[in-house]
Structures are given as C-alpha cells and as structure tokens.
C-alpha cells in the first residue's frame, strides 16, 4: 500500500468535507491561530515517513504533554503511582471537580487535567530542576533539541487557570498534593505550552509503538510491559469524554490537545500526528478525528 | 412562665441525656477545647436576660459569622446580592464543590462556605479597611467593644483552607469573585475566628427579633422587610444539610458554627445562644440542638 | 386592617403585573385549563373569610395532596415514619432520581414525588379501602362531602407516570416499598387528581393554623407538637427547589401544586389558598406567588 | 509457544494466589454455585483449542449476553442505533440511574444494564418471536444447538429486578423505550439466564476475532468495519467501571458477567473464555481477571 497516496487522499477528503469547529477562547495565543492550518505526519517503525500540509509547523501541544508527564512520573513511581491516580476513563468533561470531590482527591486517570496536575506535583518533587529537566526529557523522546516552552502561552494560561487551581487545592485538601499550589500550576502550564510539529510529535510517540525503546538510540525508557500499560491508558483515557467515540471511529491509542493536535500509535507499526486547530464540542480536533478515522479505514489497520 | 426555671430544667435534662459528639480535628484551637463546656443565654426584647453555665465565656463563633458578613454585604448590595448568590438550601454538606460547579459558580446561599466566601469578596471590595471595619460592625451589633479576632485560629484555618481555596478559585473561574483569592480567604478566616460569648451573641442577634432595629440604640440597620428576609434565609439555610431537622425539632431561624455555638431568634420576642463544643455528624452542637428543642417545647413558642 | 380591601388590592396589582407562565403539558386536563383563572380565599381562625375571583371553582390540587397523605401516614406511623423518609429540603427538582439513588431509596422528604409515593405505600398498607378512606379523610378536613377524585385526570396521569414508576421501583429495590408498584401508583395518581376550590383548601388547611384541632368540630387530629412539625416540613419542603425563594418572598409554610394552586398558613391566625394556573419554571404558580408575597407585605404578617 | 503449557501454568499460578471474592447474593441460583469452579478455554482462528478445568461446564453467562443483544440490535439498526444509546464508558457502577437521568434516558453504552435493556427493547420490537429467535441467534454464533435459557434463573431475576424496572421506566419517560416495560424485562432476564460453557463462549466470540465471519460456516454476520466497532465497544465498555483496569492489566477487548465468566478476544488470532464464580468488588471474576492477565503477559500478545 502506498501510504503517501493514502495521506494525500485523506487530505483531499477531509478538506472536501468542509468541517467547522471552534477555537479555544481563553488564551489569545490559541484563539488567534489560523483555523485553516492542517498537517499530518506518519512515521513507521522501519524508518519511513509520510506527511502533508503543515506537518513541519510547530503548534501548542497542550494536553498531549500529559502523556509525557505521565511517562516521567511512572518512571519515578512505578505502580506506586496508582495509589495517587486511577486508570479509569472519567466519563466526564476534562476539567470536572465533582468526580474529584466524590473520589477523595484521587483523579480518575493521568490524562485529565486533575491527573496531569497530580503527575506535575510528582515531577516538581522528583526533578532537580523541574521545568528544565522535563524539557530535556521531551527533547530526548523527540530526538531533537528544537523543542521549547512558549512562555507567553504558559503565563497566559497561568493567569486564567482558576479552575485548575481549584483542582490542585481540592487534591491538596485530601492530602494528595505535596508541593505549593503555585509551583504545581506553573509546571503544568509550562508543560502544556510546549510547541512541537506533527513530525516531532510522531517521532516522540514512536517509542510507544516500539515497546518502550527509543527508535533513534535504542535506549529502553519503559519496559515492554509498562509500555503496553501506557498505551492502554491512552486508549482508555486519551480523549476526555469522547474516548469511546474515538475508539469506535479510529481504534488506536492516542492523545489530543486543545491546540488542535492529535497523536496516535499503532503498536509495532507506526505513530501518526495530525494538526488542525478547529475543535468539536468535546475539545478534539474535528479534522484530526476524521483524518485518523480515514487512515484506519483506508489501511484496514487498527488494534481491533 | 419563669424562663430562668425553664433554662435550669433544660440544663439538667441535657446533662442527664449524656449526649456525646466529636470535636473538629482540623484546627488545634478547636480540637483542644474542653468538651464539657456548656452555656446558654436568652435575651428578650423587653430587656430581660436568663442564662446558665459558661454563658459568659468566649468561644470561636466560626460559621455564625456568616450571618454578619451576609448582613453587611446585603447592606451594600441590596437585592443585587441575589445575582451572585442564591437563597435556597443546599441539601448538601457545608463545603460541597459539586453544586457550585453545576450551578456555574453561584453558591446556593450565603450561609454555606462558598456563599460566605462570596460575601467576603464583596466586603473586601466595599470596606475601606475590611478586617477592621467588619470587626467594628460586629461590635456595634453586640453593643460591646470586647469582641476580637483570634489571630492564632485565623492563621491556623488559613493554613488548612485548601478546600475553601478550591471554592474561591472555582467561583473565580466563573467570574464570580473579584478580588485576589488570598485576600478573600484571609478575610473569611478572620471572620470565622471571632470570639464571642453566648451573652454577646444573643445580644448581637436581638436585632433580628427586633425587625432590624438595634435594641441598645434604636438604630435601624435593616428595613423591617429585609430583616424578615434575613430571618427566612437563616431558617432555610442556617444548619448545613440539617436545616429540615432543626426546623422540625426547634422551629426557629438560627445559625450554628463548628465551634459548638448555635444562636436562634424568635421574631418580636427573644434571641438565644447556646454553646457546647461536641458536634453531631452534621457539624451542629449535639447539646445545643437538644437545649433549643427543649426551649421551644417547654415554652410552646416557635414560629409554627 | 380591612382584609377584603387587602385582597382586592392584591387582585388588582397582580393582574396589572401581567405575569405569564406555562401550563403543564403532560396531562390534557391540565394543559387545556383557562390560563386566566384567578381566585383567592383567606380563612381566619376566628371564623371570618375573604376572597376574590374564582375562589369557589374547583381545580386539580395535584401535589397539595402530598400534605394530606403525609398527615394520614404520620397518624399511623408517628415518628417511625422518619425511618423511611427524611425531613430535609431536596435542593433538587421535584422528581429527581439521583438523590434517591445516592440515599439508598430514602426520599428526602414527604412533599416531593418520591416521598409522597412512600406515604402512598404506607396508606395502601394501612387503610382498609385505601382510595375511599383517604377521600373521606380529606372530606373531614375540608368539612365538606363535595370533594372527589377526577378519574379522567387520575388515569391520564397514570398512563404517563413512567418517571414515578421508576422512583417506586428504585425504592422497592432498596426495600422501602411494601406494596405492588401499580397499586401505589394508582393511589398516588388518584390523590393528585382530587379537585377542590380555594375556599375548600383554605378550610382544609385551617387545622394547621389551629394547632391540630379541626375548627368545625374541635376534633384534635394531630397533637400541638406534631402540627408544629408538619408546618415545619411544609415550610422547609413545600415548594420543590424554590423553598428558599418562597420563604424569602412570602415567609409562610405552605404547599403548591402544578394545577396552579398554593395554600399557606399563618400559625394561630389564618389559612389562605390561591389559584392561577400559569406556572414559573420551578412549577409554582406565578400569580399565586406574587399574591401571597403581597399578602404578607401588606399585612406585615409572616412567621419571621 | 506451547499454549496448553501456558494455560497449565496459568491454572497453577492462579490457584496458588489464593484469591477470594464474593458471590452475587440476589439470585439463589448464583449464590449457591460452587465457588471453587474454575475453567478456561482458548480457541484459535486456525482451529486449535486449549483448555483446563471446568471448561465444558455450563454456567450463567449473565451480562456476557449484552454483547449478543448488541450485535443483533446493530444488525437491525446499523449506526441508527447510536441515536438511542452511546458508545462511551460509563465511569459508573453498572446499574447507575443518575447518569441515565442526566443524559435524558440515553444509556452511555450498550454493555451496561440500561443499554442492554435498550437493545432488548429493540429486539422485542424487531424479532418475530423474540426469545426464541434470539436463542437461535446465539446458537448460530456458538455453532451448537445445546444452548438454553435457564427459566428458574430468568424468573428469579425477574422477581428482583426492581432497579432494572426503574431504568426501563426512566428511559420510557424520556421516550426511549417503545414496548411494554414487563416485556422488555422478561426478554432481558431471559437473555441473562442463558447458560454456556467456556468452550461454547469462546467459539461464539471467535467471530469477533475473525472480522465478522463465522468460523464454522464462513457466513459474514457483521462487516469488517462493524466488527472493529463492536470490538472497540467491548474494549471501552465491557467491564463496568473497571474497563481501564482490565485494559491496563489484560489489554484485550472482552466482556464479563456476574456469573463469573469473562470472554475476551485477540483480533485475527483467538478468543478465550474463563470461568470462576468469585467476584471482586466491581463485579468481575477475581480469578478470571488474573488468568487473562497472565495469558497476555506470558504470550506477550495483547492489542497494545
């Protein structure tokens, strides 16, 4: 199968569909993005890559960073991590406090806001120089030094993160946050502000297709079994309260962000990232969902 | 009817009942109080007063202060206050976030934590010197200058008020808090830390029996109609998620605090305060509830 | 004070206010009522009565019947009733299942649907001939034999009472319903279908102003203390999730129904019924609420 | 890899672990089962089978039947099915009413009770002879005529299905149930009462590994794409509020039942059924979960 042709067809079909969506309005940097941006990059384990459109342009990865904080926190805590955060889908919008209250300050999973604030708390405790060391970790996954925080986005988010502050405080009231609330929020907002291109994201996620081994230097950063677990968490929890629909339409583990990016993997095979800023009502990229659905339909590849 | 004899009988019967309860454990100053403390003071509109036990000893009024912040905020905002806080019983424990989240950051009523944090925000905006001016207001109600904050209690509460911080942040995320979160919490914790005796509290609440006129200087601080409204809010919302049971057993508007105090009024007639630190599972004084139930049963007076 | 003049003024002011509301759409008999109907009847304990408009015309009392089933069940069970139903305001819409599920099939109070289905279950068990005996009880309160069920309304409601059936089944799953689900629903829908005029309702509720003694024959049907308790439950729970607002605006214990009726009492003084079919969003009569608010404002009488 | 040896090792390790759990207490037929029963059967697409223990003994499949009702209803309705039921994990216990109430009578997915009652309603409408025709369908999947309802279990469940009755009534109140409540419950309880062995279940589920084609007669009962969708729903919703943990530990799509059975599939490869009656607190077989976790760990096969 000619994967470049598949991607070309996907581009045409998605653009023809005339999908529309909204941009997040709470951060000027995200609200003012060009809504027509559209790029995709697929990277295979055997070293081939295919792409179209704005696949080399950096965008705000936002919640996709939650996978990176999860992996780093899991490296430190191992299965002890599950004492402080669950692995179940939330079934609720991405920033719900109700569930956190009923469940005694234990977030449902590490890929919703509350859970990523929890892993942020762990990294603030464990890393010597949290923001710097974390950025180096992401760079090592991507195999590139050209990955940076966008400070303007980070502080913009920090200044309007009252709901996240509510969640950290609520978890702290249950004894599930160890650091100062503002330190945790600062780390979290920085992680969300990281900018990467589809190409860089696909490369950074290829490790999850490769059973935990970095493709570019063969370093094993997660055991085979733990990689399977990270993939299962992405699959069960990576799309807010639309995980079932993503699984139904696409059938791959992955993670989305309100910056319009979605990254997904096919175990033992490939990773793929797509970017299109307009979001559906659940906060996932409209065009990105369709592009990935077409990918698994056209190739006949999915995990099911 | 000899009211002093009624009070004496109440004291005997309550002590004979051997009621037990818990002390709040999150503040050392409240956890270490002598659980045997027990006092009551009844003040009539025609100037008589009756009491027993530790009725002259000061204790931490805690949530009883929510009535004072409500009245002061109501003086500033009038019925515009109800755009930012409701008048309905919460039907939920006193510090629930779920309801606040579902109802877009509008607290159910001003006598639950979220609602009192909201009135605190108003007073931080409106008062020139918030903590000082508010204390003067409470002194003017009590007709006594011997009313103070307990700074140790205030800072003790401030250091463990993560859940309250969660609520203020959540309200701020909905645009319903105007000031800095820490300023609001500082004011709120100070208001809770005020110390008054049963005698002082009964005098300070007599204005609500007296249709809004201060008994000691005849100043009208609330209109007749607004006083009726404050009383109705106390009746509907003054006892967390036990308002129905308090109404059923006692049948008077009032307000309780986790310091073990309860104050209640009989419109046109009297005000009464009781103090006994041990609390039931709903956070209301065990002995205090029984004492007030006996009062309305023995006198045959209630609003129903 | 000339109470007839007060009522005349109320009529004028309410009609001038041009209030609009909706009619319940699920029962043809209620949906097709003339929305302009408007009547009021005030009955004093000393035997005087005042009225205007359609005060002699019968209408469907609907949820006002919940007070009658409560009183009859309370006569049978005494305070044992509170093992099966609470006395707290629900803080939720009148037919919520969520609360019932969380609270193990114990309805919050006897004046919401779930609670009245529970008292219906008790009466189906206790009464020899449930529907007939209950009707006789209501007639004895009203001092009139001209009180009937409207069978058409009863069966109309029965045929669309799936939500009520859900509640009875849920309570039965928790062991809190003893009879066959359909028997309970049949009794409940009949009780709701009772038709009475403002004049008859005011007379039937005068017993709650009169400390439990029927005014027309001096029979004590409830003790003084139990009457106080029924009044406190009406006050805390009589207006769905608008009890606080009714208390704030009116300040009297009472009960409303979706037929557009509201009845309220002033202890030791009077009872009053008003009827106007158009409802606000909470299911309470728009004009009725305003009429009662004007009554307590103009007379200066309320319980606060 | 010698799969029979793998299964033998699983048996030993699981028994050595000394896991304990509870039996469902609401149906005598399930409560009195021998808790030591333990069997497993793995069936590969290429025609090999491996098993141990009580793999040929029939047990009550209970909620595993929800997959069969889903497939049959999906055959009739196609994607129109998703207008009446979702594909998202519930994140709540298997018989929650709260979610159903908030979401207007649309069940979260077809594998929780509410959702299976919904598909039951569709089959009662669509099948000429619902119970008989449905049994024939299950037989055709299993490739065996020796599949029967257990009438005693069916009526036992029917007599204590008040909570299910609550759910059907609630859905009917929202217009999402078309048939008589009792007909739907009768069909549902019969489907749950079906008895099959591990061997029969594994054979019946092999079609989901085989991209929708029945292995024994090559009939295509679902399209390749629809089979992928059914698998994704099983994966996202097949284990009540423990789907994330099952995915984390096992990493296969599947479905469990309170009879102690679990069936899972590896797409393109095999299906496997395990039976051990003792359940964990989430209603899933304790030994069954461990057996399947060992299977994917030992073989290194999972979908991730």
Coordinates of N, CA, C and O in Angstrom, one line a residue, chain A residues 74 79 82 87-92 98-99 102-103 108 211 225-233 235-237 240-251 253 267 293 296-297 301-304, chain D residues 74 79 82 87-92 98-99 102-103 108 211 225-233 235-237 240-251 253 267 293 296-297 301-304:
Chain A
X74 N 5.7 8.0 35.9 CA 5.7 6.5 36.0 C 7.1 5.9 36.2 O 7.3 5.0 36.9
X79 N 4.4 1.3 39.8 CA 3.0 1.1 40.0 C 2.5 1.8 41.3 O 1.3 1.8 41.6
X82 N -0.3 4.4 41.0 CA -1.7 4.2 41.1 C -2.3 4.3 42.4 O -3.5 4.1 42.6
X87 N -6.7 4.6 36.7 CA -6.5 4.3 35.3 C -7.9 4.2 34.5 O -7.9 3.6 33.5
X88 N -8.9 4.7 35.1 CA -10.2 4.5 34.5 C -10.6 5.8 33.7 O -10.3 6.9 34.1
X89 N -11.4 5.6 32.7 CA -11.9 6.7 31.9 C -12.8 7.6 32.9 O -13.5 7.0 33.8
X90 N -12.8 8.9 32.7 CA -13.6 9.7 33.6 C -15.1 9.7 33.3 O -15.9 9.9 34.2
X91 N -15.4 9.6 32.0 CA -16.8 9.7 31.6 C -17.4 11.1 31.9 O -18.6 11.3 31.8
X92 N -16.5 12.0 32.1 CA -16.9 13.4 32.4 C -16.1 14.4 31.6 O -15.0 14.0 31.2
X98 N -16.4 17.6 40.3 CA -17.4 16.7 41.0 C -16.8 15.4 41.3 O -16.8 14.9 42.5
X99 N -16.2 14.7 40.3 CA -15.7 13.4 40.4 C -14.5 13.4 41.4 O -14.4 12.5 42.3
X102 N -15.9 13.5 44.9 CA -16.5 12.2 45.4 C -15.5 11.2 45.6 O -15.7 10.3 46.4
X103 N -14.4 11.3 44.8 CA -13.4 10.2 44.9 C -12.2 10.6 45.7 O -11.0 10.2 45.4
X108 N -9.3 10.4 38.3 CA -9.6 9.2 37.6 C -8.5 8.6 36.8 O -8.3 7.4 36.8
X211 N 7.5 -0.6 21.8 CA 7.6 -1.4 23.0 C 8.6 -0.8 24.0 O 9.2 -1.5 24.8
X225 N 6.3 -4.3 29.1 CA 5.0 -4.4 29.8 C 4.5 -3.0 30.2 O 3.3 -2.7 30.1
X226 N 5.4 -2.1 30.7 CA 4.9 -0.8 31.1 C 4.5 0.0 29.9 O 3.6 0.8 30.0
X227 N 5.1 -0.2 28.7 CA 4.7 0.5 27.5 C 3.3 0.1 27.1 O 2.4 0.9 26.8
X228 N 3.0 -1.2 27.2 CA 1.7 -1.7 27.0 C 0.7 -1.0 27.9 O -0.4 -0.6 27.5
X229 N 1.1 -0.8 29.2 CA 0.2 -0.1 30.1 C -0.1 1.3 29.7 O -1.2 1.8 29.8
X230 N 1.0 2.0 29.3 CA 0.8 3.4 28.9 C -0.1 3.5 27.7 O -1.1 4.3 27.7
X231 N 0.1 2.6 26.8 CA -0.8 2.5 25.6 C -2.3 2.3 26.0 O -3.2 2.9 25.4
X232 N -2.5 1.4 26.9 CA -3.8 1.1 27.3 C -4.5 2.3 28.0 O -5.7 2.5 27.9
X233 N -3.7 3.0 28.8 CA -4.2 4.2 29.4 C -4.6 5.3 28.4 O -5.6 5.9 28.4
X235 N -5.4 4.7 25.4 CA -6.6 4.2 24.7 C -7.9 4.4 25.5 O -8.9 4.9 25.0
X236 N -7.8 4.2 26.8 CA -9.0 4.3 27.7 C -9.3 5.7 28.1 O -10.4 6.0 28.5
X237 N -8.3 6.6 28.1 CA -8.5 7.9 28.7 C -8.0 9.1 27.9 O -8.0 10.2 28.4
X240 N -10.7 12.7 26.7 CA -11.7 13.3 27.6 C -12.9 12.4 27.6 O -12.8 11.2 27.9
X241 N -14.2 13.0 27.4 CA -15.3 12.1 27.5 C -15.8 11.7 26.1 O -16.9 11.4 25.8
X242 N -14.8 11.6 25.2 CA -15.1 11.1 23.9 C -14.2 9.9 23.5 O -13.9 9.6 22.4
X243 N -13.7 9.2 24.5 CA -12.7 8.1 24.3 C -13.4 7.0 23.6 O -12.8 6.3 22.7
X244 N -14.7 6.7 23.9 CA -15.4 5.6 23.3 C -15.6 5.9 21.8 O -15.4 5.1 20.9
X245 N -16.0 7.2 21.5 CA -16.2 7.5 20.1 C -14.9 7.5 19.3 O -14.9 7.0 18.1
X246 N -13.8 7.9 19.9 CA -12.5 7.8 19.2 C -12.1 6.4 18.9 O -11.7 6.0 17.8
X247 N -12.3 5.6 19.9 CA -12.0 4.1 19.8 C -12.9 3.5 18.7 O -12.5 2.7 17.9
X248 N -14.2 3.9 18.7 CA -15.2 3.4 17.7 C -14.8 3.8 16.3 O -14.9 3.0 15.4
X249 N -14.4 5.1 16.2 CA -14.2 5.6 14.8 C -12.7 5.3 14.4 O -12.5 5.0 13.2
X250 N -11.8 5.4 15.3 CA -10.4 5.2 14.9 C -9.8 3.9 15.3 O -9.1 3.2 14.5
X251 N -9.9 3.6 16.6 CA -9.4 2.3 17.0 C -7.9 2.3 17.3 O -7.3 1.2 17.0
X253 N -4.8 3.8 20.2 CA -4.5 4.6 21.4 C -3.9 5.9 20.9 O -3.2 6.0 19.9
X267 N 0.6 -0.1 17.7 CA 1.7 -0.9 18.3 C 2.5 -1.7 17.2 O 1.8 -2.3 16.4
X293 N -9.6 8.6 11.3 CA -10.6 7.6 11.0 C -10.4 7.1 9.6 O -10.4 5.9 9.3
X296 N -7.3 4.6 9.4 CA -7.5 3.2 9.8 C -8.5 2.5 8.9 O -8.4 1.3 8.7
X297 N -9.4 3.3 8.3 CA -10.4 2.7 7.4 C -9.7 2.3 6.1 O -9.8 1.2 5.6
X301 N -5.9 -1.0 9.0 CA -5.1 -1.3 10.3 C -5.8 -0.6 11.4 O -6.1 0.6 11.4
X302 N -6.1 -1.3 12.5 CA -6.4 -0.7 13.8 C -6.1 -1.8 14.8 O -5.7 -2.9 14.4
X303 N -6.3 -1.5 16.0 CA -5.9 -2.5 17.0 C -7.0 -3.6 17.1 O -6.8 -4.6 17.8
X304 N -8.1 -3.3 16.5 CA -9.3 -4.3 16.7 C -9.5 -5.1 15.4 O -9.8 -4.6 14.4
Chain D
X74 N -27.7 -4.2 16.5 CA -26.8 -3.5 15.5 C -27.1 -4.0 14.1 O -27.2 -3.2 13.1
X79 N -26.0 2.1 12.2 CA -25.5 3.2 13.0 C -26.6 4.1 13.6 O -26.4 4.9 14.5
X82 N -27.0 4.4 17.4 CA -26.4 5.4 18.3 C -27.2 6.6 18.5 O -26.8 7.5 19.3
X87 N -21.6 5.2 23.0 CA -20.5 4.3 22.9 C -19.4 4.6 23.9 O -18.3 4.2 23.8
X88 N -19.8 5.4 24.9 CA -18.8 5.9 25.9 C -18.8 5.1 27.1 O -19.9 4.6 27.6
X89 N -17.6 4.8 27.7 CA -17.6 4.1 29.0 C -18.4 5.0 30.0 O -18.5 6.2 29.9
X90 N -19.1 4.3 31.0 CA -19.9 5.0 31.9 C -19.2 5.6 33.0 O -19.6 6.6 33.6
X91 N -18.1 5.0 33.4 CA -17.4 5.5 34.6 C -18.1 5.4 35.9 O -17.8 6.0 36.9
X92 N -19.2 4.6 35.8 CA -20.1 4.5 37.0 C -20.4 3.0 37.2 O -20.3 2.2 36.2
X98 N -28.4 7.7 38.0 CA -28.1 9.1 37.9 C -27.7 9.5 36.5 O -28.2 10.5 36.0
X99 N -26.8 8.8 35.9 CA -26.3 9.2 34.6 C -27.4 9.1 33.6 O -27.5 10.0 32.7
X102 N -29.4 12.3 34.0 CA -28.8 13.5 33.5 C -28.7 13.5 32.0 O -28.7 14.5 31.3
X103 N -28.6 12.3 31.4 CA -28.4 12.2 29.9 C -29.7 11.8 29.2 O -29.7 11.1 28.2
X108 N -25.3 5.3 28.4 CA -24.0 5.6 27.9 C -23.5 4.6 26.9 O -22.8 4.9 25.9
X211 N -13.1 -10.9 12.1 CA -13.6 -9.8 11.3 C -15.0 -10.0 10.8 O -15.4 -9.6 9.7
X225 N -15.7 -3.7 9.1 CA -15.7 -2.4 9.9 C -16.6 -2.4 11.1 O -16.2 -1.9 12.2
X226 N -17.8 -3.0 11.0 CA -18.7 -3.1 12.1 C -18.1 -4.0 13.2 O -18.4 -3.8 14.4
X227 N -17.4 -5.0 12.8 CA -16.8 -5.9 13.8 C -15.8 -5.1 14.6 O -15.7 -5.3 15.8
X228 N -15.0 -4.3 13.9 CA -14.0 -3.5 14.6 C -14.7 -2.6 15.6 O -14.3 -2.4 16.7
X229 N -15.9 -2.1 15.2 CA -16.6 -1.2 16.1 C -17.1 -1.9 17.4 O -17.1 -1.4 18.5
X230 N -17.7 -3.2 17.1 CA -18.1 -4.0 18.3 C -17.0 -4.2 19.2 O -17.1 -4.1 20.4
X231 N -15.8 -4.6 18.7 CA -14.6 -4.8 19.5 C -14.2 -3.6 20.3 O -13.9 -3.7 21.5
X232 N -14.3 -2.4 19.6 CA -13.9 -1.2 20.3 C -14.9 -0.9 21.5 O -14.5 -0.5 22.5
X233 N -16.2 -1.2 21.3 CA -17.1 -1.0 22.3 C -16.9 -2.0 23.5 O -16.9 -1.6 24.6
X235 N -14.1 -3.2 24.3 CA -12.9 -2.7 24.9 C -13.1 -1.5 25.8 O -12.6 -1.4 27.0
X236 N -14.0 -0.6 25.4 CA -14.2 0.6 26.1 C -15.2 0.5 27.2 O -15.3 1.3 28.1
X237 N -16.1 -0.6 27.1 CA -17.3 -0.6 28.0 C -17.6 -2.0 28.6 O -18.6 -2.1 29.3
X240 N -17.9 -2.7 33.2 CA -18.5 -1.8 34.2 C -17.5 -0.6 34.4 O -17.0 0.0 33.5
X241 N -17.3 -0.3 35.7 CA -16.4 0.8 36.0 C -14.9 0.3 36.2 O -14.2 1.0 36.9
X242 N -14.6 -0.8 35.6 CA -13.2 -1.3 35.7 C -12.6 -1.5 34.4 O -11.7 -2.3 34.2
X243 N -13.2 -0.9 33.4 CA -12.6 -1.1 32.0 C -11.2 -0.7 31.9 O -10.4 -1.3 31.2
X244 N -10.8 0.4 32.5 CA -9.5 0.9 32.4 C -8.5 -0.1 33.1 O -7.5 -0.4 32.5
X245 N -8.9 -0.6 34.2 CA -8.0 -1.6 34.9 C -7.9 -2.9 34.1 O -6.8 -3.5 34.0
X246 N -9.0 -3.3 33.5 CA -8.9 -4.5 32.7 C -8.0 -4.3 31.5 O -7.2 -5.1 31.1
X247 N -8.2 -3.1 30.8 CA -7.3 -2.8 29.7 C -5.9 -2.7 30.1 O -5.0 -3.2 29.5
X248 N -5.6 -2.1 31.3 CA -4.3 -2.0 31.8 C -3.6 -3.3 32.2 O -2.5 -3.6 31.8
X249 N -4.4 -4.2 32.8 CA -3.9 -5.5 33.2 C -3.8 -6.5 32.0 O -2.9 -7.3 31.9
X250 N -4.9 -6.5 31.2 CA -5.1 -7.6 30.2 C -4.8 -7.0 28.8 O -4.1 -7.7 28.0
X251 N -5.5 -5.9 28.4 CA -5.2 -5.4 27.1 C -5.9 -6.1 26.0 O -5.4 -6.2 24.9
X253 N -10.1 -6.7 24.2 CA -11.5 -6.4 24.3 C -12.2 -7.6 24.9 O -11.8 -8.8 24.6
X267 N -7.9 -9.9 18.2 CA -8.3 -9.8 16.8 C -7.3 -10.5 15.9 O -6.1 -10.5 16.1
X293 N -4.8 -11.8 32.6 CA -3.6 -11.0 32.7 C -2.4 -11.9 32.5 O -1.4 -11.5 31.8
X296 N -1.9 -12.7 28.6 CA -1.3 -11.7 27.8 C 0.1 -11.5 28.2 O 1.0 -11.1 27.3
X297 N 0.4 -11.6 29.5 CA 1.8 -11.4 29.9 C 2.7 -12.6 29.4 O 3.8 -12.3 28.9
X301 N 1.2 -11.3 23.9 CA 0.2 -10.8 22.9 C -0.8 -9.9 23.7 O -1.4 -10.4 24.6
X302 N -1.0 -8.8 23.2 CA -2.2 -8.0 23.6 C -2.4 -7.1 22.4 O -1.6 -7.1 21.5
X303 N -3.4 -6.2 22.5 CA -3.6 -5.3 21.3 C -2.7 -4.1 21.4 O -2.6 -3.3 20.5
X304 N -2.0 -4.0 22.5 CA -1.1 -2.8 22.7 C 0.4 -3.1 22.5 O 0.9 -3.9 23.2

